[in-house]
XYZ file of C-alpha atoms in Angstrom:
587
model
C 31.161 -28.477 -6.822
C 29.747 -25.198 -5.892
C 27.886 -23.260 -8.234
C 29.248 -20.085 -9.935
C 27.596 -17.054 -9.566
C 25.909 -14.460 -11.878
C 25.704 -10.942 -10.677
C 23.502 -8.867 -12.373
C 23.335 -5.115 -12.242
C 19.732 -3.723 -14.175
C 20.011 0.323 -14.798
C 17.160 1.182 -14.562
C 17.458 5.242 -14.474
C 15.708 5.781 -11.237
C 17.847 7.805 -9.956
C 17.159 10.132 -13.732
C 13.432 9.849 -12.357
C 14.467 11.564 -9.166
C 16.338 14.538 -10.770
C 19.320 13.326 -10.624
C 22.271 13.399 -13.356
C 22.917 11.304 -15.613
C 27.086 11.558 -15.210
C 26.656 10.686 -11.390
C 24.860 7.403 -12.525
C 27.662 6.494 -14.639
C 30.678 7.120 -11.883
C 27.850 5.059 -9.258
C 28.011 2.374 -12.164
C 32.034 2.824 -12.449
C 31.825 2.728 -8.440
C 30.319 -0.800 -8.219
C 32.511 -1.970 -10.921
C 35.383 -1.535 -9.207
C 34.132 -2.938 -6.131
C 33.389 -6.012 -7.741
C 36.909 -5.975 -9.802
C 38.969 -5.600 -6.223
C 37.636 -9.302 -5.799
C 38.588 -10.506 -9.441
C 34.854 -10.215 -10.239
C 32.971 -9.067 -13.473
C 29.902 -8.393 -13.538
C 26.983 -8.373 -16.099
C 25.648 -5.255 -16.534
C 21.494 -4.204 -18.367
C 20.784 -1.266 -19.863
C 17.194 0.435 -20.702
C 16.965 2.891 -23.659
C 16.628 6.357 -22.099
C 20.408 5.300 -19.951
C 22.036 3.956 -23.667
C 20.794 6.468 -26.001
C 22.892 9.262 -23.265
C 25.782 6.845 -23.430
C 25.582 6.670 -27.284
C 25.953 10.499 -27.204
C 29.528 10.526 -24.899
C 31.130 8.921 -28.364
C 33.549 5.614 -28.117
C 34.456 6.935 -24.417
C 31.361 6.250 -23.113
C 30.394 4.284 -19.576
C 29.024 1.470 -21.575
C 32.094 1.074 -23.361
C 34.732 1.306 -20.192
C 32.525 -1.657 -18.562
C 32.947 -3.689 -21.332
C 37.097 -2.611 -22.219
C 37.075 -4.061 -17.789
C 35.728 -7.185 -18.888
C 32.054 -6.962 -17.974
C 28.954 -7.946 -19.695
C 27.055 -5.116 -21.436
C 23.231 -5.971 -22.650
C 20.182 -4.885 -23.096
C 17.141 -4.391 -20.745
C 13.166 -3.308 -21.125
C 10.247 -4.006 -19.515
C 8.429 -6.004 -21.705
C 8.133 -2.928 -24.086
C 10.379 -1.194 -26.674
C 12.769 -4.003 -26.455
C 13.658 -2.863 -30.565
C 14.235 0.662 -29.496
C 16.197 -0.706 -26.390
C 18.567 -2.899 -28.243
C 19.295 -0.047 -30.694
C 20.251 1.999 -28.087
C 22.654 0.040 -26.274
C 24.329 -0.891 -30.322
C 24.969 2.497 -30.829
C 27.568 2.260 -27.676
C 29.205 0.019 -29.503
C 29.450 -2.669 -27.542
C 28.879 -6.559 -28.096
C 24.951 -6.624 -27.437
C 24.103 -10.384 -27.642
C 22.750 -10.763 -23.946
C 19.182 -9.620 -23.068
C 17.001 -9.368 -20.061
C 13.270 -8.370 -21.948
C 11.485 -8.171 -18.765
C 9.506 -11.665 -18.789
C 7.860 -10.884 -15.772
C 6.335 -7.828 -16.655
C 5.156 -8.930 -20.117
C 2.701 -11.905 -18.204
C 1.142 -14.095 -20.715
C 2.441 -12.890 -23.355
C 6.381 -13.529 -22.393
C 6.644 -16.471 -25.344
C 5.412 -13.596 -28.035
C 8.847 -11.328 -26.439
C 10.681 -14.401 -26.316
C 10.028 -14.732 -29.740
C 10.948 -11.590 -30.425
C 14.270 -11.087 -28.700
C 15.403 -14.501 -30.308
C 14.572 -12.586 -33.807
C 16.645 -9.413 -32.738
C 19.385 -11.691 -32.523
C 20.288 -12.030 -28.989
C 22.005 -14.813 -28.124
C 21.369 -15.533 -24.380
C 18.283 -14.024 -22.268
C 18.522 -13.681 -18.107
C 15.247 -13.250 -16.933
C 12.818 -14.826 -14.814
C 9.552 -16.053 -16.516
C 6.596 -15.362 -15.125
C 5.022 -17.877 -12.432
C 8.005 -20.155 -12.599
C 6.965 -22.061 -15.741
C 10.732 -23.079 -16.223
C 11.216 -24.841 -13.447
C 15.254 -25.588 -13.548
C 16.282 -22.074 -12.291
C 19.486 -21.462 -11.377
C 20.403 -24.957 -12.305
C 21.022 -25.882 -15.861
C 20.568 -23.469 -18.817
C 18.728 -24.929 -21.582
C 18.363 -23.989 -25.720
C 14.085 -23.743 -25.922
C 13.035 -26.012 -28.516
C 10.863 -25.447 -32.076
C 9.063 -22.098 -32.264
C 11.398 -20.731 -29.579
C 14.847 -20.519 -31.689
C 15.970 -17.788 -33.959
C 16.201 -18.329 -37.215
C 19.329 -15.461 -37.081
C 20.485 -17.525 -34.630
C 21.423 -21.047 -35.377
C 22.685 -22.166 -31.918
C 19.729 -20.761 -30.454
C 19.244 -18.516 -27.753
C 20.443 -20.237 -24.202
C 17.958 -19.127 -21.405
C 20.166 -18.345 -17.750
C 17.684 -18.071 -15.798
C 17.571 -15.723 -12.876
C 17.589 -18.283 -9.878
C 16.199 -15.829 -6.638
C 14.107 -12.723 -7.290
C 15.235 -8.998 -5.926
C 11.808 -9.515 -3.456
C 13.310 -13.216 -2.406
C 16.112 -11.624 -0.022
C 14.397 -8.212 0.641
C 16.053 -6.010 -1.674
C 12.786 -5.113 -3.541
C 9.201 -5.315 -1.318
C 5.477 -4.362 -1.692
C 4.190 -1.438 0.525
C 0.667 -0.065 0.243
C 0.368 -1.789 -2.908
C 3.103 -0.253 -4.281
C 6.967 -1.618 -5.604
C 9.449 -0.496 -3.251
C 12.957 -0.066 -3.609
C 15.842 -0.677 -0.527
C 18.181 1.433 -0.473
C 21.958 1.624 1.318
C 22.173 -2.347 1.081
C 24.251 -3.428 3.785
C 26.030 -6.799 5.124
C 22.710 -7.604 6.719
C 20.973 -7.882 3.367
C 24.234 -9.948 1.638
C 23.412 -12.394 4.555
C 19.719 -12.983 3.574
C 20.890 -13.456 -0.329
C 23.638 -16.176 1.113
C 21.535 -18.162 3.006
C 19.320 -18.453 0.125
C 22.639 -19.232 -1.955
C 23.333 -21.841 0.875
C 19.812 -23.397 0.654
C 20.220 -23.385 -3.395
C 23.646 -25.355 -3.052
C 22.300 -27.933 -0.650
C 20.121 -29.271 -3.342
C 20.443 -32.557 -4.513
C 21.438 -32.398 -7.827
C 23.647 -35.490 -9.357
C 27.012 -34.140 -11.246
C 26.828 -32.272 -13.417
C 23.597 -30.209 -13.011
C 24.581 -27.896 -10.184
C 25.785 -25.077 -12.187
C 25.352 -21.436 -11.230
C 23.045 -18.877 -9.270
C 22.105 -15.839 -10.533
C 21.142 -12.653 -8.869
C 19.793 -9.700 -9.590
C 20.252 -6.040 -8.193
C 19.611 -2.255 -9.328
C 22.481 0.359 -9.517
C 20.402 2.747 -7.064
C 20.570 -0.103 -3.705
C 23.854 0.918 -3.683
C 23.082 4.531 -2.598
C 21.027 6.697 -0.979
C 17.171 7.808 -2.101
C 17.468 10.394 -4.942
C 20.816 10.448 -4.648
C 23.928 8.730 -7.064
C 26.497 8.668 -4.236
C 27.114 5.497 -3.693
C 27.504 4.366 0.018
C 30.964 2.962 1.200
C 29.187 0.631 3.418
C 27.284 -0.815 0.518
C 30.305 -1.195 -1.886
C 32.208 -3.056 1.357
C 28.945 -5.594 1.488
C 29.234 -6.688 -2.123
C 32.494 -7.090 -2.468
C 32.751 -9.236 1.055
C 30.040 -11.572 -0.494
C 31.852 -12.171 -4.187
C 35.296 -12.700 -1.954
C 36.483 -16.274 -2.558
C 33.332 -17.020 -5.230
C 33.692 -17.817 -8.144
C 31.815 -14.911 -10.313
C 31.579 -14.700 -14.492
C 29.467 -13.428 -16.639
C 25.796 -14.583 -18.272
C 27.637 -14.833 -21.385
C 30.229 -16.833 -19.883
C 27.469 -19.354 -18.681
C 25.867 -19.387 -22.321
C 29.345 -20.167 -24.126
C 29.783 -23.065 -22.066
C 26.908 -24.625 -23.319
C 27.940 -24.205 -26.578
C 31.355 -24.898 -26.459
C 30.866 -28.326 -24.326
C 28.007 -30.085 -25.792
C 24.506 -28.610 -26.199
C 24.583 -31.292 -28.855
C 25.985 -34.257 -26.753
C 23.636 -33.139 -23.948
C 20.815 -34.010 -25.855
C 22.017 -36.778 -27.183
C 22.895 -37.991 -23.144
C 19.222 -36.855 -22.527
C 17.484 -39.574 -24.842
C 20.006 -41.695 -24.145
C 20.243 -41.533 -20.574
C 24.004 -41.636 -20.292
C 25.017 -38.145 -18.984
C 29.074 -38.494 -18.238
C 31.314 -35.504 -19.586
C 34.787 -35.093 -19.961
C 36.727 -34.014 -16.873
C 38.232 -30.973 -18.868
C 34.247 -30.079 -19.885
C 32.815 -26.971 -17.111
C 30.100 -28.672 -15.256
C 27.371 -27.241 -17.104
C 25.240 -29.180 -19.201
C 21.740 -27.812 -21.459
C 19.031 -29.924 -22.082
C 16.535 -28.814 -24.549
C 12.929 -29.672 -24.156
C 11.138 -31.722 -26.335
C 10.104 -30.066 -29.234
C 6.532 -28.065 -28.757
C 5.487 -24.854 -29.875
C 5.530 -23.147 -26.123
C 8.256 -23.956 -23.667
C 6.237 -24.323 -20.330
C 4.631 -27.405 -21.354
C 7.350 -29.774 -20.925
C 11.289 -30.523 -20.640
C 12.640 -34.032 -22.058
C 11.078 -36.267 -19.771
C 14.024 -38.748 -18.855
C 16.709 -35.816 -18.941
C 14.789 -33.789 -16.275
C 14.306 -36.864 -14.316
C 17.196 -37.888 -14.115
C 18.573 -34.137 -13.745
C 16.217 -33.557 -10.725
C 17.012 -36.974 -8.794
C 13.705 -38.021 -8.561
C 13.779 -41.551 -8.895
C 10.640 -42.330 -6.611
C 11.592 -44.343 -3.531
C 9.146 -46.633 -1.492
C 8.394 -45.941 2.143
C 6.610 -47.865 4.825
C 4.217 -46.371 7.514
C 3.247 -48.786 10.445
C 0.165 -47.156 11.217
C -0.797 -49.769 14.558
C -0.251 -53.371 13.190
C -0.711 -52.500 9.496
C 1.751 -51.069 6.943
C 0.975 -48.124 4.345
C 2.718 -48.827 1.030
C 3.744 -44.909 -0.157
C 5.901 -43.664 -2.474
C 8.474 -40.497 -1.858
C 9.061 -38.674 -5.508
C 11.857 -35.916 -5.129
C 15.135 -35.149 -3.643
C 15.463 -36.796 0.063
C 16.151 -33.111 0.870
C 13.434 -31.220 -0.098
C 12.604 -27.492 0.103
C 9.245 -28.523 1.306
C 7.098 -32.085 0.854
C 3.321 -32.150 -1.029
C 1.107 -35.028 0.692
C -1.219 -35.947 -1.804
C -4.799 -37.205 -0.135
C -6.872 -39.323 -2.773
C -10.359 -41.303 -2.362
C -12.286 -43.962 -3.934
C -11.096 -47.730 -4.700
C -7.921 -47.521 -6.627
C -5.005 -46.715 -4.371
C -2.824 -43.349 -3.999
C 0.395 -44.288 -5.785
C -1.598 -45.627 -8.545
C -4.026 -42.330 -9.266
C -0.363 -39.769 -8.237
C -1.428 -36.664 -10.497
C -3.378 -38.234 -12.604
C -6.427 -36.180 -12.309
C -4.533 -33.098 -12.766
C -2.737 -34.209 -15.033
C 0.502 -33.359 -12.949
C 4.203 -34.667 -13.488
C 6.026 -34.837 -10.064
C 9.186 -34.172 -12.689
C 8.631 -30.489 -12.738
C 8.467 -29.914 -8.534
C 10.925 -32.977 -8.024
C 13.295 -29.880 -10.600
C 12.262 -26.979 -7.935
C 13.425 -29.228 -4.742
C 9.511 -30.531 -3.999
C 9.116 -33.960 -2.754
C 5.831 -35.230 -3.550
C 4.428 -38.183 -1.243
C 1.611 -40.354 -2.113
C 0.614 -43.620 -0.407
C -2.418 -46.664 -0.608
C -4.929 -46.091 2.000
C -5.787 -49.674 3.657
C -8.220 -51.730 1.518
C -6.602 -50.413 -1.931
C -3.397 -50.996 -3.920
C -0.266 -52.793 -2.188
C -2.031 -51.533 1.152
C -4.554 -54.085 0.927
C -4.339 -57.410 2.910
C -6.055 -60.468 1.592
C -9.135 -61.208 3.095
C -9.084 -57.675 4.060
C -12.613 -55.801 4.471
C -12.612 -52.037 4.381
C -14.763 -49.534 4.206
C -14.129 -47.424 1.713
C -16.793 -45.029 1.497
C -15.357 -41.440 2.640
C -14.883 -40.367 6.328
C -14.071 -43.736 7.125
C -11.369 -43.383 10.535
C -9.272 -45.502 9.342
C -8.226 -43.632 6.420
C -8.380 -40.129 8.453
C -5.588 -42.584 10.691
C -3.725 -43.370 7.462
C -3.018 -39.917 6.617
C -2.002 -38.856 10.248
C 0.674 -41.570 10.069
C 2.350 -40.614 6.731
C 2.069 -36.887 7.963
C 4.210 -38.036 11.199
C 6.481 -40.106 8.944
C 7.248 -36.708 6.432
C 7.759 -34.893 9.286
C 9.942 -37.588 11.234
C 12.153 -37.727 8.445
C 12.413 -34.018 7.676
C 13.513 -33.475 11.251
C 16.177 -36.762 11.139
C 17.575 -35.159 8.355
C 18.157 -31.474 9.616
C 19.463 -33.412 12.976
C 22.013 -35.400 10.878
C 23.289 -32.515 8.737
C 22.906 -29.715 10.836
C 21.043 -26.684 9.126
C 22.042 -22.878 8.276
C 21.493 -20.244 10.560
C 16.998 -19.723 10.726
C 16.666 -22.838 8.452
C 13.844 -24.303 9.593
C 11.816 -27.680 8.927
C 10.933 -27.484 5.302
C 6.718 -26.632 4.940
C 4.439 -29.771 4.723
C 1.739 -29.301 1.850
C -1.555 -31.278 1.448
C -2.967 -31.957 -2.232
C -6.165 -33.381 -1.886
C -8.944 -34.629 -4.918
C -12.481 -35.145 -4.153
C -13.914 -36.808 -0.911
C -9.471 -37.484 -0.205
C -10.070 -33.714 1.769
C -11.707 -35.681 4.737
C -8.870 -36.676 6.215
C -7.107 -33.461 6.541
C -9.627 -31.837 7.446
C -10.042 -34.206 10.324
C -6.232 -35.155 11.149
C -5.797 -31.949 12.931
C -1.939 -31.807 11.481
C 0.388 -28.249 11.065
C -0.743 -27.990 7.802
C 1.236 -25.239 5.847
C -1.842 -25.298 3.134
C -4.329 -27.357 2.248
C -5.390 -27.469 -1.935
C -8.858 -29.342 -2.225
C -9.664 -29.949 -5.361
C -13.750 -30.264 -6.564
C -14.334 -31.757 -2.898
C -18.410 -32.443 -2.047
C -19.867 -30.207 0.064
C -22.181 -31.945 2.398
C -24.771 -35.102 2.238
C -26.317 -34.138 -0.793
C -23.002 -33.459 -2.830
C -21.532 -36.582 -1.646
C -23.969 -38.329 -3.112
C -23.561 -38.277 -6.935
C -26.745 -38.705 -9.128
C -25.186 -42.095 -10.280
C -24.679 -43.896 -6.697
C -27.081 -46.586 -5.937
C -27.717 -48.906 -2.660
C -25.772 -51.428 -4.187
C -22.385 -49.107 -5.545
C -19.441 -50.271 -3.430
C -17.982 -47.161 -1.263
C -21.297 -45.083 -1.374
C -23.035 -43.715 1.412
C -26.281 -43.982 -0.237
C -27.590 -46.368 2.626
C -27.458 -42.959 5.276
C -30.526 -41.597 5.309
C -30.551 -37.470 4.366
C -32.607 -36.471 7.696
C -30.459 -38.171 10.227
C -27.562 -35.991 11.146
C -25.271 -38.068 13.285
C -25.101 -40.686 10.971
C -23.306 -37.760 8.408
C -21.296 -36.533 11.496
C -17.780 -35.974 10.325
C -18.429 -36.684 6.970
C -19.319 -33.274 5.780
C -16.657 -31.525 4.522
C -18.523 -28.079 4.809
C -18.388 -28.829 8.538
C -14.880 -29.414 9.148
C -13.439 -26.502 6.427
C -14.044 -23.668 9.182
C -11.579 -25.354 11.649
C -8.491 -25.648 9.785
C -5.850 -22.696 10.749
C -3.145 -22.653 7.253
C -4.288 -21.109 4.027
C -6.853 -22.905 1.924
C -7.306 -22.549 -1.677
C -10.067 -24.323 -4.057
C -9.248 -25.585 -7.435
C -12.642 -25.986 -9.450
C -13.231 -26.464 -13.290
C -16.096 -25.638 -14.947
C -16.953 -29.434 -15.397
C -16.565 -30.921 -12.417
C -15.451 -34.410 -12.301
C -18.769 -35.542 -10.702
C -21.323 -32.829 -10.775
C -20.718 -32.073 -14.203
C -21.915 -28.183 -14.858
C -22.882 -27.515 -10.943
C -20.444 -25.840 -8.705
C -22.644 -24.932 -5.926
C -21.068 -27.199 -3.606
C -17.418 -25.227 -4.170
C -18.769 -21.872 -3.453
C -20.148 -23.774 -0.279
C -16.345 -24.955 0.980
C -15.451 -21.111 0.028
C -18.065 -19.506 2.285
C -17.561 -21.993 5.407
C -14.032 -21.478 4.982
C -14.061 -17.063 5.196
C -16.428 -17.628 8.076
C -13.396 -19.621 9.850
C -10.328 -19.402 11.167
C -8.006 -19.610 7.887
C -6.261 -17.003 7.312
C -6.241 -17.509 3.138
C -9.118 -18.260 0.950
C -8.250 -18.697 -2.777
C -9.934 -19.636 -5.680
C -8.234 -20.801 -8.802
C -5.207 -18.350 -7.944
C -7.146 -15.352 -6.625
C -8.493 -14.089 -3.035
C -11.744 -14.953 -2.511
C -14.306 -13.641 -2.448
C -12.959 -11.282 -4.684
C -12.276 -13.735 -7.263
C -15.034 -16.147 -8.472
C -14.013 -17.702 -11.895
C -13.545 -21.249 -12.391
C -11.390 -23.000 -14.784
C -12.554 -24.506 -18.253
C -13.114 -27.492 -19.324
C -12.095 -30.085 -16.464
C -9.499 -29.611 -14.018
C -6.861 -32.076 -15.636
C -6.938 -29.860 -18.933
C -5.497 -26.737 -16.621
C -2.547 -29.017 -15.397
C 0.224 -25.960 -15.908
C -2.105 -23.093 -14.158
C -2.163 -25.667 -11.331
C 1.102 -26.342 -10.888
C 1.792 -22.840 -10.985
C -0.617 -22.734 -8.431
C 1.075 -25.261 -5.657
C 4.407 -23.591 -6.401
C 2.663 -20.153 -5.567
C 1.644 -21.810 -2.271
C 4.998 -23.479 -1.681
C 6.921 -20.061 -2.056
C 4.266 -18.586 0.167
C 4.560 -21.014 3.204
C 8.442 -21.118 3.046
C 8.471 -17.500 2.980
C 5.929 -17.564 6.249
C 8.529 -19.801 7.665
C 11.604 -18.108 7.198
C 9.506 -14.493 8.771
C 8.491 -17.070 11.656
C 11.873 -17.942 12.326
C 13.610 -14.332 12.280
C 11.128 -13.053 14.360
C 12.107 -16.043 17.014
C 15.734 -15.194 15.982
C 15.241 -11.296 17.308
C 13.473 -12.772 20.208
């Protein structure tokens, strides 16, 4: 079933900024209209306030008005601000206002406050993008947010369609000097980029019927020259090619559907785990997540499962004459793979996200396979009889993780061999999640690491050492003296940081899980890090050394900043793949 797509046009009166008219807007807007109606397309169409109040003052003829007579979608837009004085605007056209886009982005951590408020105004369905992702089933389902988040004008509540690829995702929008820059002229090359990343959105494995629609976003001015409303033939040629043969309707078309087939059923399916719909029903279904005051924390836990496909499967490394028990969470096509490196005596699979309190649920929704495995001498990777070593840098365990890392990628490239890949798809990025003394053997596997996350990892001698360990504590290193160096050889973290070449970035709470209030060791990792050869250093989000602030509390209590955090990372090695791989392309 491939998914229908949303095109979205935002007016955003930058072509008003530039001096020019407002009537050539309009007839650019009337312009892509028709391009998009020689295809049997209709588009959905935002409006900001200064554009609609102009519009209100052409009478019942006016541009807003024609769009909607042709069948399009006419709604409001804002950026974050004056979303009242927006939505009044675009009324006085006269037009049937009950889609918004309020400008999540833009509003940062306040976006549930304006979600709250267009819900209030009475808008039925939202298309926007929240800020870092924290609704993780773009582009896939829509869903009906849950208590606190519905209007009480609004008794079916307000269905969120979620933008599923940003204007910067396929070029059309890019940073220069610091600055927001706008592409102009759009042209078949730039159609190409957004259909690949339509491709790589419909080869996700969702189970029917969760593979629903993709949603894009553009601005009336790509279609035309800088300060200028003329549009450009060319451009008009490019967007009609791409909506030939698709299937395009409107946001509000999406939203109907899930009330007309079943937001009540759906949730009923989602507790109950039965999920079948009638054959007449659109394959659309909205789950709503369980009921909490913000809608980031968390969807319905079986529905999203299930929805995602992430029953976790088991996998077996050979790693010489032994076997690694791990366990794959996530579609068996990912967009990229997390490795997740743990230490101490209770096995991998057993610990998964505990100590950041993560559920693989929410990547497993964005196309993440998670991996986790039992190092030898712990969980269903130890033998009987079986004596290991399991105080950190042992080489055994730094062999461990170099054989699930040649497993992931092993599979990754059986699978692009067996179902051959789109033009510049490349092998999907390998991650490393690591907790405590589990950064060792990363740091010593020498493996193409696309990033490497350590999370409150010692330092050196004296940090691996916690105040508590004694001679006699299983795993310690407490029997290695301090002033003999080669006996700590490979063992210091701080030593091995400066050699690894992808991106590294620290999480570190305030209360660390071992050191309690001292963080001197983290700041350690930091520095030996920017004195090597990686070409990222992060702390908790932000460049370092710019940024020096730690998290509160412990690091389990921040579990939504970090998953925010790995998806950051994700989106920022698949996007140095895909450059990688156009650049080979042009040579």
């Amino acid at each position: 079933m491939e998914p229908v797509l949303i095109a979205e046009i935002h007016v955003d009166e930058l072509p008003l900024d530039a001096g020019c008219s407002w009537l050539g807007t309009a007839r650019l807007l009337l312009e892509i209209a028709s391009a998009a109606e020689s295809v049997g397309a209709r588009l959905t169409f935002r409006f900001r306030k200064r554009f609609a109040a102009e519009a209100a003052r052409q009478g019942s003829g006016n541009v807003l008005r024609l769009l909607e007579e042709q069948g399009h979608e006419v709604g409001t837009h804002c950026h974050g601000r004056s979303l009242g004085r927006s939505r009044k605007a675009v009324d006085a056209c006269g037009v049937d206002n009950r889609g918004v886009s309020p400008g999540m982005v833009q509003a940062g951590r306040r976006y549930g406050r304006l979600f709250d408020r267009a819900a209030a105004l009475g808008f039925a369905w939202m298309t926007d993008s929240p800020p870092l992702r924290v609704w993780s089933a773009a582009g896939l389902l829509p869903w009906v947010p849950g208590r606190g988040y519905s209007s009480f004008r609004n008794p079916l509540g307000m269905v969120s369609v979620e933008v599923s690829v940003s204007p910067f995702d396929w070029g059309i929008l890019f940073r220069k000097n610091g600055k927001v820059e706008h592409g102009f002229r759009v042209g078949h090359k730039d159609f190409r980029a957004l259909a690949s990343l339509l491709e790589r959105h419909r080869r996700r494995e969702m189970p029917w019927p969760w593979r629903s629609y993709f949603c894009f976003t553009m601005h009336e001015h790509n279609f035309c020259a800088p300060g200028s409303t003329r549009p450009c033939s060319s451009s008009l040629d490019a967007f009609a090619d791409f909506l030939t043969g698709a299937r395009v309707v409107t946001a509000g078309r999406v939203a109907s559907w899930c009330w007309e087939h079943g937001v009540a059923e759906c949730r009923e399916q989602s507790r109950s785990g039965t999920h079948g719909l009638s054959s007449k029903a659109p394959r659309l279904v909205a789950l709503k997540p369980s009921a909490v005051a913000t809608p980031c924390r968390r969807f319905a836990h079986r529905g999203m499962a299930l929805a995602a496909g992430i029953a976790a499967r088991t996998i077996n490394v050979k790693v010489g004459s032994d076997a690694l028990h791990a366990r794959w969470h996530g579609p068996s096509r990912p967009l990229a793979v997390l490795l997740i490196s743990h230490a101490g005596k209770r096995g991998g699979t057993t610990l998964a996200g505990q100590p950041w309190g993560l559920r693989f649920q929410r990547l497993a929704s964005q196309g993440v396979a998670v991996v986790t495995w039992d190092r030898r001498g712990t969980g269903r990777s130890r033998k009987p009889g079986q004596d290991v070593d399991l105080a950190p840098g042992n080489p055994l365990h730094v062999a461990d993780f170099q054989a699930v890392f040649d497993e992931v990628e092993e599979r990754l490239k059986r699978l692009l061999a067996t179902n051959p890949p789109s033009p510049g798809q490349s092998l999907p990025p390998i991650g490393v999640l690591s907790f405590s003394s589990g950064v060792l053997p990363p740091l010593r596997a020498r493996r193409p690491m696309a990033f490497l996350m350590d999370t409150e990892a010692p330092a050196d001698r004296w940090s691996l050492l916690p105040p508590e360990t004694g001679p006699a504590a299983p795993g310690s290193l407490a029997h290695l003296s301090l002033m003999e160096d080669s006996a700590w050889e490979g063992r210091e973290p701080v030593a091995l940081v400066g050699r690894i070449r992808c991106p590294y970035h620290r999480l570190q709470a305030r209360v660390d899980h071992v050191h309690g209030r001292l963080h001197l060791h983290a700041f350690l990792m930091l520095e030996a890090a920017l004195m090597g050869k990686a070409p990222e250093i992060r702390l908790n989000g932000g460049r370092f050394p710019w940024n020096r602030s730690l998290l509160p509390g412990r690091i389990h209590q921040n579990s939504r900043l970090v998953h925010g955090w790995i998806w950051d990372e994700i989106e920022r090695a698949r996007n140095r793949v895909d450059h990688l791989s156009h650049h080979v392309r042009r040579a």
